[in-house]
Coordinates of C-alpha atoms in Angstrom, one line a residue:
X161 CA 48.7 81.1 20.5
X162 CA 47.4 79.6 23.9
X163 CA 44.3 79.7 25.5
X164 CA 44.4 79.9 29.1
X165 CA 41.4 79.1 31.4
X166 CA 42.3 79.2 35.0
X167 CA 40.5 78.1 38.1
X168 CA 40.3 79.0 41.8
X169 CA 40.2 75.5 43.3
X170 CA 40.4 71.9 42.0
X171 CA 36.4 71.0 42.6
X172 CA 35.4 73.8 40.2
X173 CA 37.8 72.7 37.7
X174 CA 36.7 69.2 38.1
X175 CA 32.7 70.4 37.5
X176 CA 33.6 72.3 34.6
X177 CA 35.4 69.4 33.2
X178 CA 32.3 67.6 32.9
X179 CA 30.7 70.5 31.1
X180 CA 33.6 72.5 28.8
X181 CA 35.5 70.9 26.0
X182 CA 38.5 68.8 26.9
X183 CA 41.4 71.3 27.3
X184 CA 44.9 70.0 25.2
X185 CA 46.8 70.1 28.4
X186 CA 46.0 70.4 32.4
X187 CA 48.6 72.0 34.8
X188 CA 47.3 71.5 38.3
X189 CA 49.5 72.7 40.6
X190 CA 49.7 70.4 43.9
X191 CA 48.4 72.2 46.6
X192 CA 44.8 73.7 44.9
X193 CA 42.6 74.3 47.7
X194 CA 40.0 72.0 48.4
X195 CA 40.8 68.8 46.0
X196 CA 44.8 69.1 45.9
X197 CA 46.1 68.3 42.4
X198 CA 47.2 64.6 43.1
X199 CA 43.4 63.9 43.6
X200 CA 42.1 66.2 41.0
X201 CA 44.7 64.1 38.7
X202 CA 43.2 60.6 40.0
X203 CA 40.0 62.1 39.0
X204 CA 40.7 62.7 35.6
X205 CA 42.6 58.9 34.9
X206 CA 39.5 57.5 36.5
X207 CA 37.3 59.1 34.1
X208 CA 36.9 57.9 30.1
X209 CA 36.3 61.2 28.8
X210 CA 39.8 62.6 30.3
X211 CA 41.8 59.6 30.6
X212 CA 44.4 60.6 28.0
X213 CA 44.7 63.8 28.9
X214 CA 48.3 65.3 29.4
X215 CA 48.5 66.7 32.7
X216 CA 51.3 68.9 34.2
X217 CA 52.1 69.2 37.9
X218 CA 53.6 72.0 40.0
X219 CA 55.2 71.2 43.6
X220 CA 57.3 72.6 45.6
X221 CA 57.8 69.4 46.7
X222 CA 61.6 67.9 45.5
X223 CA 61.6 65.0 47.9
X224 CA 61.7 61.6 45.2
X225 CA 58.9 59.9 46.8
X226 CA 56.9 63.0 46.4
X227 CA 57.6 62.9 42.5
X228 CA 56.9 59.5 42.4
X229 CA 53.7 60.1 44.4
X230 CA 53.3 62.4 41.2
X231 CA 53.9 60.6 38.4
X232 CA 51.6 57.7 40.1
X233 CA 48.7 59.5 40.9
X234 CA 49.0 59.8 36.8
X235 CA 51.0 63.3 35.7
X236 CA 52.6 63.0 32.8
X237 CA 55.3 65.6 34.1
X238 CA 56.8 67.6 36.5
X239 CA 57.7 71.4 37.3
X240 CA 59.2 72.3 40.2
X241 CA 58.7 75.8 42.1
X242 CA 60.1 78.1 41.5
X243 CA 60.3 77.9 37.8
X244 CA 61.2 79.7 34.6
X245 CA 58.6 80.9 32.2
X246 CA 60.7 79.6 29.0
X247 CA 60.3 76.5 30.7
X248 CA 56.7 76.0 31.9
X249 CA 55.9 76.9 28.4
X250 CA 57.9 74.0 26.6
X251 CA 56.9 71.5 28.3
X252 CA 53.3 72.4 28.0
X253 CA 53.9 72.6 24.2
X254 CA 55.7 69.5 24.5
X255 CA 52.6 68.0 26.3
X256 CA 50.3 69.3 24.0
X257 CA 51.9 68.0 20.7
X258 CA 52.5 64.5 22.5
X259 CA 48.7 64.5 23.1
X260 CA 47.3 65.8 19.8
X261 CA 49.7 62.5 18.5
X262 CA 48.3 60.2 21.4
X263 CA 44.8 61.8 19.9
X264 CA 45.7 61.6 16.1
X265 CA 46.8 57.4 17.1
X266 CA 43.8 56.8 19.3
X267 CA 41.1 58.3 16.6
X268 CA 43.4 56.0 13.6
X269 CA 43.1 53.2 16.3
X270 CA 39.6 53.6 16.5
X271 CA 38.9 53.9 12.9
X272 CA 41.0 51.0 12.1
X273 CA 39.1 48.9 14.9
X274 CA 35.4 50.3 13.0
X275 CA 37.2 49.0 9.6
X276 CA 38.1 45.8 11.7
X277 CA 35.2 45.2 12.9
X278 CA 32.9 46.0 9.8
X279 CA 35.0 43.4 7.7
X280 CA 34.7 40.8 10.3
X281 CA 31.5 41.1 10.6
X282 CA 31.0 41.0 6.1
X283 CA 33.3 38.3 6.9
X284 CA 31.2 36.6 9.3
X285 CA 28.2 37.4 7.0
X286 CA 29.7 36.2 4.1
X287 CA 31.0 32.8 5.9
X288 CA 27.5 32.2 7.1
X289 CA 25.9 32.6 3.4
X290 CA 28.7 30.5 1.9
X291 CA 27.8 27.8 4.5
X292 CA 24.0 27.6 3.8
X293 CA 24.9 27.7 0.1
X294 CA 27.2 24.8 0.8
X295 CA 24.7 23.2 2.8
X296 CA 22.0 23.5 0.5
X297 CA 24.2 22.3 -2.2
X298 CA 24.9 18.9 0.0
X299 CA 21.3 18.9 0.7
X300 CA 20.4 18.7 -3.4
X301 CA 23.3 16.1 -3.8
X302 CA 22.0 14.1 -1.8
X303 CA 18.3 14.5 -2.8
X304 CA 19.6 13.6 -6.6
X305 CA 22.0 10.8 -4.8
X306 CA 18.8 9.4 -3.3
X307 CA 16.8 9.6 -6.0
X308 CA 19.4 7.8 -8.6
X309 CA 20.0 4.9 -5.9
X310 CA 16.1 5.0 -5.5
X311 CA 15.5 5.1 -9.6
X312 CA 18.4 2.0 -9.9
X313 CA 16.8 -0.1 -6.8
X314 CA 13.6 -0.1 -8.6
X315 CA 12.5 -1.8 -12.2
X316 CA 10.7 1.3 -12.9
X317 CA 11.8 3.5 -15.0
X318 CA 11.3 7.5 -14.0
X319 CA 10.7 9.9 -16.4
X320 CA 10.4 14.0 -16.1
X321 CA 8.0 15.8 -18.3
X322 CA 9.3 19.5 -19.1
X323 CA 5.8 21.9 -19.3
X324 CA 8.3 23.8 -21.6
X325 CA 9.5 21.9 -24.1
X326 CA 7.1 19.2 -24.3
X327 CA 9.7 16.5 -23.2
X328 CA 10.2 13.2 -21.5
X329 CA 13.7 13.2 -19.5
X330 CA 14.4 9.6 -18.5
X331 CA 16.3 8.5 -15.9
X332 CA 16.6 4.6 -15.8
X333 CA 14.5 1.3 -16.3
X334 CA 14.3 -1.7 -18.0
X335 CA 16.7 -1.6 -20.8
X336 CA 14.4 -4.4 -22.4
X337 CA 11.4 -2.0 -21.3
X338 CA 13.4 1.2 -22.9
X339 CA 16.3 -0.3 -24.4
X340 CA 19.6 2.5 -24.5
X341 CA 18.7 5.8 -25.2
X342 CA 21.2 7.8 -27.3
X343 CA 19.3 10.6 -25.6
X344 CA 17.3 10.2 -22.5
X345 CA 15.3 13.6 -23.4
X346 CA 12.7 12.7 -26.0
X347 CA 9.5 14.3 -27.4
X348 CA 6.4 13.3 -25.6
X349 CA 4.0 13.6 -28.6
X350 CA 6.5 11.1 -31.0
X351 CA 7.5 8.7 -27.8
X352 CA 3.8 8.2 -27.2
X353 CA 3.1 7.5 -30.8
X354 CA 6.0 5.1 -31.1
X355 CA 5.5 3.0 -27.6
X356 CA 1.8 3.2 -26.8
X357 CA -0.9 1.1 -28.6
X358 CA -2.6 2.8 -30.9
X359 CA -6.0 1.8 -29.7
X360 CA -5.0 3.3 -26.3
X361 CA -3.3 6.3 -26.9
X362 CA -5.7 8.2 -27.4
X363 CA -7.2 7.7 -23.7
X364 CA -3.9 7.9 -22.7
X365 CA -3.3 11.4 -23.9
X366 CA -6.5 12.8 -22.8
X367 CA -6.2 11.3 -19.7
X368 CA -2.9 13.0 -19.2
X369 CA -4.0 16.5 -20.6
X370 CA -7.4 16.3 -18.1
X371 CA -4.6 15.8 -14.8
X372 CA -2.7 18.8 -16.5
X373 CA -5.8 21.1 -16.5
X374 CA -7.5 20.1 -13.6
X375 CA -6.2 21.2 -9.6
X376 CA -4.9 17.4 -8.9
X377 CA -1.5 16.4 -7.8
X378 CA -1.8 12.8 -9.4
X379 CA -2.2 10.5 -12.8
X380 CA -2.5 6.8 -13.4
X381 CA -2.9 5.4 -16.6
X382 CA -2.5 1.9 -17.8
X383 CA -2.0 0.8 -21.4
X384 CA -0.2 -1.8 -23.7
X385 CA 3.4 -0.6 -24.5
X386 CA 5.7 -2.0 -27.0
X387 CA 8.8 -2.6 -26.1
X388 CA 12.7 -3.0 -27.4
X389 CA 11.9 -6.6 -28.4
X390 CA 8.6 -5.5 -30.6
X391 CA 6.5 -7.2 -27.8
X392 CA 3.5 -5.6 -26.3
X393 CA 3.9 -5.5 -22.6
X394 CA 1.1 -4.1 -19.8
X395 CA 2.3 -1.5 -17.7
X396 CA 1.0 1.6 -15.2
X397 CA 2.0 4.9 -14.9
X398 CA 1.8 7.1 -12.2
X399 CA 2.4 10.5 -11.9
X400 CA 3.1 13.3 -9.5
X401 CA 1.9 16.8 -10.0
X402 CA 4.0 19.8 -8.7
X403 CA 2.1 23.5 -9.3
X404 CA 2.6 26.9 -8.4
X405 CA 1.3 29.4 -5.8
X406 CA -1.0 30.0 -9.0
X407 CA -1.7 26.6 -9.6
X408 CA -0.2 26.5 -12.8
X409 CA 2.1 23.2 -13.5
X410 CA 5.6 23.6 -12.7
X411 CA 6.8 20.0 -12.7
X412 CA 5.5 16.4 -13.7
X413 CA 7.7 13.6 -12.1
X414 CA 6.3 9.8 -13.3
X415 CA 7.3 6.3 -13.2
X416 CA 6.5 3.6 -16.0
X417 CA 6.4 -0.2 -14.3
X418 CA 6.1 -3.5 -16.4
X419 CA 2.9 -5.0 -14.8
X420 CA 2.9 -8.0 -17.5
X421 CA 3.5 -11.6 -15.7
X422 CA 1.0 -9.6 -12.6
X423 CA -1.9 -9.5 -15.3
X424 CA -1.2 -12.7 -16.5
X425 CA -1.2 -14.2 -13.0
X426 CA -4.4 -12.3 -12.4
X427 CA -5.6 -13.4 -15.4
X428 CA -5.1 -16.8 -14.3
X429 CA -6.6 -16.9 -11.2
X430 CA -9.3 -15.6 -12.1
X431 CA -9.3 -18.5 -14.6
X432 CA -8.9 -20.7 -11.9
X433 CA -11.2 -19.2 -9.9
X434 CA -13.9 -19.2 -12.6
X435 CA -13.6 -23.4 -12.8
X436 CA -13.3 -23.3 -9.3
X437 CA -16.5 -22.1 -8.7
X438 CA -18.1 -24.1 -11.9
X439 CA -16.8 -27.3 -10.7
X440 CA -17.9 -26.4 -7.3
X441 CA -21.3 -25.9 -8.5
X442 CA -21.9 -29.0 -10.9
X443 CA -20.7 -31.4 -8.8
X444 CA -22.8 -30.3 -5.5
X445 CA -25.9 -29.8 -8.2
X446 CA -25.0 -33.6 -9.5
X447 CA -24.8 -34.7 -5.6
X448 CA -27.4 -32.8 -4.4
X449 CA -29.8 -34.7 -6.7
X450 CA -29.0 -38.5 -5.5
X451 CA -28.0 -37.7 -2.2
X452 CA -31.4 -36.0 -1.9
X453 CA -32.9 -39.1 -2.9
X454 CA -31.2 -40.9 -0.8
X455 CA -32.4 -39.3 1.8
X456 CA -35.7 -39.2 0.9
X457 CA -35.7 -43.0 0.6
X458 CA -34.0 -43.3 4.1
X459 CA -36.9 -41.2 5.9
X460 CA -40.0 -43.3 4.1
X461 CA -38.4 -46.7 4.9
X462 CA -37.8 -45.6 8.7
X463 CA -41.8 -45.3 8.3
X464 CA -42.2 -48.9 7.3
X465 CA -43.9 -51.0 10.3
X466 CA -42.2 -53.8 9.6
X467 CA -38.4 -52.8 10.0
X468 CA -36.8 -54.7 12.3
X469 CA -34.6 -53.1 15.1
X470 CA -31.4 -54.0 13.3
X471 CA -32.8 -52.6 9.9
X472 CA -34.0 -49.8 11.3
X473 CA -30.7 -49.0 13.3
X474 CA -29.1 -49.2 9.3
X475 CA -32.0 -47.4 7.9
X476 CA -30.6 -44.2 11.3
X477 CA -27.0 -44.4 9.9
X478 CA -27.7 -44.1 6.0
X479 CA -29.9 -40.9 6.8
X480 CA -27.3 -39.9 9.1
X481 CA -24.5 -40.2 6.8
X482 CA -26.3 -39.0 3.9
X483 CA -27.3 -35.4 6.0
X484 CA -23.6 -35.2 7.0
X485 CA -22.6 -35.4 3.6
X486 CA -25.5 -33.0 1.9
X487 CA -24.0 -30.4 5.2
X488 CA -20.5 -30.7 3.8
X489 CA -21.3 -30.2 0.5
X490 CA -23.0 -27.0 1.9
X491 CA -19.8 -25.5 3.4
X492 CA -17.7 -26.4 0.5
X493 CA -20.2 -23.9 -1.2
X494 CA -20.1 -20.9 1.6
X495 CA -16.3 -21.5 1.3
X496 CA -16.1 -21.3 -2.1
X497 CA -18.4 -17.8 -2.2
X498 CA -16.1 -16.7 0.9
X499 CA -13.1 -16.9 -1.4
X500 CA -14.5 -15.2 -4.2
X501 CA -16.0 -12.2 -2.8
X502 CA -17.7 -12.9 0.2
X503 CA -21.3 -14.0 1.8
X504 CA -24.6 -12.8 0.7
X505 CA -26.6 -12.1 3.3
X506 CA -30.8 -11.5 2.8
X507 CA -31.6 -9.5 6.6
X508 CA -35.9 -9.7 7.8
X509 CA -37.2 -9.5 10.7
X510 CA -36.2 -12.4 13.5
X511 CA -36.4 -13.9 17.1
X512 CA -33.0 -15.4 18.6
X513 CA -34.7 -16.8 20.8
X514 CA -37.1 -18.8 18.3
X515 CA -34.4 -19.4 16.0
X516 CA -32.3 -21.6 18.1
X517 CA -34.9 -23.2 19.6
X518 CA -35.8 -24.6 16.0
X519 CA -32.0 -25.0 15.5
X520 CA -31.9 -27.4 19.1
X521 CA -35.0 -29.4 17.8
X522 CA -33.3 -30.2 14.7
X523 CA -30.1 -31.2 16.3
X524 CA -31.5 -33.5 18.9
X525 CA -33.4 -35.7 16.0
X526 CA -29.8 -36.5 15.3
X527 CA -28.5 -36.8 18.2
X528 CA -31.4 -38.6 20.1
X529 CA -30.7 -38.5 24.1
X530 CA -28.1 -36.1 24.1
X531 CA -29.7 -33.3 26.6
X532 CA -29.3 -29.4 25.1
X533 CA -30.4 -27.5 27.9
X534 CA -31.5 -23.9 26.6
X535 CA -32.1 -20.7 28.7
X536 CA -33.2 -17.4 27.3
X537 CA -33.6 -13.7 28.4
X538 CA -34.2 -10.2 27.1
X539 CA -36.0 -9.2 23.8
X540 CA -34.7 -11.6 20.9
X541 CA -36.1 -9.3 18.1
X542 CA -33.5 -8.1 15.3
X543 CA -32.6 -8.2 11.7
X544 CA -30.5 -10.7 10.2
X545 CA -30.2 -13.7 7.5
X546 CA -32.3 -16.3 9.4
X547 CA -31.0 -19.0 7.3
X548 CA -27.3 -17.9 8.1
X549 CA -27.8 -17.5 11.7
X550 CA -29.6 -21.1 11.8
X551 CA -26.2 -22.4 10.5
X552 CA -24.1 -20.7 12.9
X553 CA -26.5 -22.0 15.7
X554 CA -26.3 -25.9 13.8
X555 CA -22.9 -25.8 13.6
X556 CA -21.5 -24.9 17.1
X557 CA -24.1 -27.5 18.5
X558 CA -22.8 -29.7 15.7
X559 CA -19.3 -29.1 17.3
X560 CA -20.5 -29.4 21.1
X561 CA -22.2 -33.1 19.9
X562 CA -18.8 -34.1 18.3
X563 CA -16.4 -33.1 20.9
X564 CA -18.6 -32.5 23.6
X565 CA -18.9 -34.8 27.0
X566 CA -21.4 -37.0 26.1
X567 CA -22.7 -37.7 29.3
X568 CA -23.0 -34.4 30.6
X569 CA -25.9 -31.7 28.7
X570 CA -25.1 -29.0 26.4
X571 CA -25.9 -25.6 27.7
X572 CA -27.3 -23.0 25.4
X573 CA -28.0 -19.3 26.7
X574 CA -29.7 -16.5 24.1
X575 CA -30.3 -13.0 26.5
X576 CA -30.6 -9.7 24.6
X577 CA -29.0 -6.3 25.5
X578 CA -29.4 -2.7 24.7
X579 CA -28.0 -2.7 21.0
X580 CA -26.9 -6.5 20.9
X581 CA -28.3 -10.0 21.5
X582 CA -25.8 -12.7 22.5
X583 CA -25.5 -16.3 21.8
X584 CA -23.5 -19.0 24.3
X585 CA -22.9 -22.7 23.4
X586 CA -21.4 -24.7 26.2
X587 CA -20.1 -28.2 26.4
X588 CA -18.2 -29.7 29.2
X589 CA -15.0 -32.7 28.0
X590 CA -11.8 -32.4 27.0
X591 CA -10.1 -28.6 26.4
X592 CA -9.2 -27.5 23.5
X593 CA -5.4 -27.3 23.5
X594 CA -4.2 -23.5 23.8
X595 CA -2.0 -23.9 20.5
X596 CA -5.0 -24.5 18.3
X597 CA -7.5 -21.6 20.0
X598 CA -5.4 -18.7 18.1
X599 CA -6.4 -20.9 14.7
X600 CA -9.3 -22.5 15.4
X601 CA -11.8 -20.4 12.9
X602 CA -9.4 -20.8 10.5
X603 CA -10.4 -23.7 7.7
X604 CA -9.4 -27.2 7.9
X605 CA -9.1 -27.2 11.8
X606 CA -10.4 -29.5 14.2
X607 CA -10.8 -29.1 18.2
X608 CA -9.7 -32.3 19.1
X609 CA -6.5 -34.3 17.0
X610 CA -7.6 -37.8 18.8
X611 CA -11.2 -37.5 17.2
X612 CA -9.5 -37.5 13.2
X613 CA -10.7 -41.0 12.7
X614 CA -14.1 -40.5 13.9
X615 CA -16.8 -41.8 11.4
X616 CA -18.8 -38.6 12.1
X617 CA -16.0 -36.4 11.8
X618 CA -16.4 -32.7 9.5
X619 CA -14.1 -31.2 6.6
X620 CA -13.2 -28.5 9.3
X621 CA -15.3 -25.8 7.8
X622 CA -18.5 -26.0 9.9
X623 CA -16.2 -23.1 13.0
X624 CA -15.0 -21.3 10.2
X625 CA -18.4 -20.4 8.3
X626 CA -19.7 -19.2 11.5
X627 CA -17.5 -16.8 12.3
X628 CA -17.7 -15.6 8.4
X629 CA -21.5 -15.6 9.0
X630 CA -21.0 -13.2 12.2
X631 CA -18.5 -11.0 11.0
X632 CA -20.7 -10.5 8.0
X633 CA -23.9 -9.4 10.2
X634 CA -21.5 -6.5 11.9
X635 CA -21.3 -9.2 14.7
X636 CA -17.9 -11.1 16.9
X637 CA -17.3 -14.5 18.1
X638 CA -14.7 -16.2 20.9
X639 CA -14.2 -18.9 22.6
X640 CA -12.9 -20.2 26.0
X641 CA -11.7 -23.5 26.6
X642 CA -10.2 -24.8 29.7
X643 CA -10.4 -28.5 31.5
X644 CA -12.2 -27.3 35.1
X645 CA -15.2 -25.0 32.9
X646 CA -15.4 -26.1 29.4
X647 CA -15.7 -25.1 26.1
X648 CA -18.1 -22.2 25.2
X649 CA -18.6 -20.3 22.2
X650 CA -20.0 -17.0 22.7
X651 CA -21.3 -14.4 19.4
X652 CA -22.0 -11.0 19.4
X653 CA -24.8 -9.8 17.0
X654 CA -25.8 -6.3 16.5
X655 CA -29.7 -6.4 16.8
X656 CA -29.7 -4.4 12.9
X657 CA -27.4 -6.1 10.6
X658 CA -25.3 -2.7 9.6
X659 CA -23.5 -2.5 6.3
X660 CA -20.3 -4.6 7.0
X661 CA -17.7 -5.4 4.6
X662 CA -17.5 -8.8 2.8
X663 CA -16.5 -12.3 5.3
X664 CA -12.8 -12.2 5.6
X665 CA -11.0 -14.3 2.8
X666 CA -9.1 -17.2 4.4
X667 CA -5.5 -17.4 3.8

């Protein structure tokens, strides 16, 4: 049984096309009125919807070219006019079963190409989940690869503590440390008792046990620890803390390092520190005493009448020499305190201005005729260690009298600012050389080499204390030295002495 639909003309059969289910075959014939059957079958090739359909045409037109106009304007066959019933009918039968098959492959196509494309893209899935397992694998070997070359590099030896089991996992170390372990997983509780000293494990254990509880991420501990040899050594410990969302502890990484010959070197210079600063202290306490006398005895024979020129001139240059030697004896003191912890300072209420004026008088009764021409401007007033401050200003005029021009005056300028007051020494004479400025705070130097065999020369402390001195008032110091302007030192003070760390150690 065949349904039949039939239409007047080729545009209502091309509207009702896009409306009606897809008949199983179309027989146009070629000469429908208004679109003729050639463009009606170009219409339904063009179209997605129709594009298999079998079509069927009917012509009177026998001519060859006309059939191949036919078959290329997309029929699938041909009947000619006029034409026999039994005819028309098989080949639209035959049309219809070759498109239910074209139909039947298409829909299998299609499925096959769903199937297809589903599995490729599982494939695809499963590909890209296989790669970031892979990659996350590489990434972990070469995590544990870092951390074994990292654990080997080092004399440390790493341990991981197991919240579960109450275990120590080590990884590597000092076999004399450790020794071999038949088992690097041991029981925390028993290692402790068998390594640490008994008079420090119990800190050690409720040390580790308060880092546990609290919301941390690190431990340190240090305690005696005996070792393979049945020696007790000094090591640290260190530990990170890895927790939870929850902050419960999930993992406990640590490292156990020998810190014995650093103690003992420690422990030694401290020693030698310790006699340092004893031997420091009794032997400027036993000079102190006779060079003080000394001195004394210089300045009440210089008041003697009867002193000849010559005796008095003798007299100058014991006094002379003997100061010199009670002011090195007083920076082999501040360099000793700088070493060992830095420079006390005791701030009040001062006047720059006042203070180096005192400081000039006391450096022109030893150097009599040399001119120190001093300028001043601005408020003066701060806080600071007078005493200190009257050594920085003594010993950069100290310096400007050694390796100054001696025929030409030294210039000194105090001015105050806003928050600072500021402090200029000047000396005209030879440069110093531009290799020694970058050094020349630093202890043991000297501005000028050619002055080494001076009779009046320093240890090379006097430029070092004063920068100590400044940068322990919160203050700066610099100098400029060239052959056309001279040499000038020039210090920044802070008008309040803030809290500044401890003088720089030398070395």
């Amino acid at each position: 049984m065949c349904d039949v639909v039939l239409f007047s003309d080729g545009a209502t059969l091309v509207e009702a096309l896009g409306f009606e289910q897809v008949p199983d075959v179309l027989v146009l014939d070629r000469e429908t009125p208004g679109l003729t059957g050639l463009e009606v079958c170009a219409f339904v090739r063009s179209n997605a919807a129709t594009a298999l359909l079998p079509v069927l045409l009917l012509t009177s037109h026998q001519r060859p070219e006309d059939v191949v106009e036919g078959l290329g304007a997309g029929a699938n066959d041909y009947v000619f006019k006029p034409f026999r019933s039994s005819e028309l009918t098989a080949r639209v039968l035959g049309l219809a079963q070759w498109g239910g098959r074209q139909r039947q492959t298409t829909a299998a196509l299609d499925t096959t190409r769903r199937t297809l494309s589903d599995e490729q893209a599982r494939r695809t899935l499963a590909e890209s989940a296989l790669a970031e397992v892979r990659a996350a694998e590489l990434r972990a070997w070469r995590s544990d690869q870092r951390f074994r070359l990292a654990a080997r590099a080092t004399q440390d030896a790493i341990w991981e503590w197991d919240p579960q089991t109450d275990t120590l996992e080590w990884s590597s170390g000092d076999p004399d440390l450790l020794g071999r372990l038949d088992d690097p997983r041991v029981p925390r509780q028993g290692w402790w008792r068998e390594h640490i000293h008994p008079e420090d494990l119990a800190a050690v254990r409720q040390g580790f046990m308060d880092a546990l509880a609290g919301s941390g991420d690190l431990w340190r501990c240090g305690y005696r620890f005996h070792d393979t040899q049945g020696a007790w050594r000094d090591v640290e410990e260190h530990a990170i803390i890895v927790r939870d969302s929850e902050g419960e502890v999930h993992q406990v990484v640590g490292a156990l390092r020998d810190v014995t010959a650093r103690k003992r070197l420690e422990a030694e210079a401290r020693q030698r520190g310790d006699f340092e600063r004893q031997l420091i202290g009794i032997v400027s306490h036993d000079l102190r005493t006779p060079l003080s006398a000394v001195l004394l005895s210089a300045s009440l024979l210089l008041e003697r009448d009867s002193l000849n020129e010559a005796q008095r001139k003798r007299v100058n240059r014991i006094r002379a020499s003997t100061e010199r030697a009670v002011r090195m004896i007083r920076d082999l003191l501040d360099f000793t305190q700088v070493r060992h912890g830095g420079l006390i300072l005791h701030p009040r209420d001062a006047d720059l201005h006042a203070l180096v004026e005192t400081a000039i008088e006391e450096a022109q009764t030893q150097a009599p005729g040399r001119p120190i021409l001093h300028t001043q401007a601005g408020d003066g007033a701060g806080t600071w260690d007078a005493d200190r401050l009257a050594q920085v200003v003594g010993n950069l005029l100290g310096n400007a009298l050694t390796y100054g021009d001696k025929a030409a005056p030294i210039r000194v300028d105090t001015r105050g600012e806003a928050d600072n007051v500021v402090l200029e020494v000047h000396n005209a004479g030879a440069p110093i050389p531009p290799d020694l400025l970058p050094r020349l705070f630093e202890p043991l130097e000297r501005g000028v080499s050619h002055q080494e065999n001076r009779a009046d020369r320093s240890i090379g402390l006097g430029l070092f204390i004063v920068r100590q001195v400044v940068r322990a008032h919160g203050g700066h110091v610099r100098v400029t030295s060239a052959a056309d302007a001279g040499t000038t030192f020039t210090v920044h003070l802070p008008r309040r002495s803030r809290a500044a760390p401890p003088a720089t150690r030398p070395g």
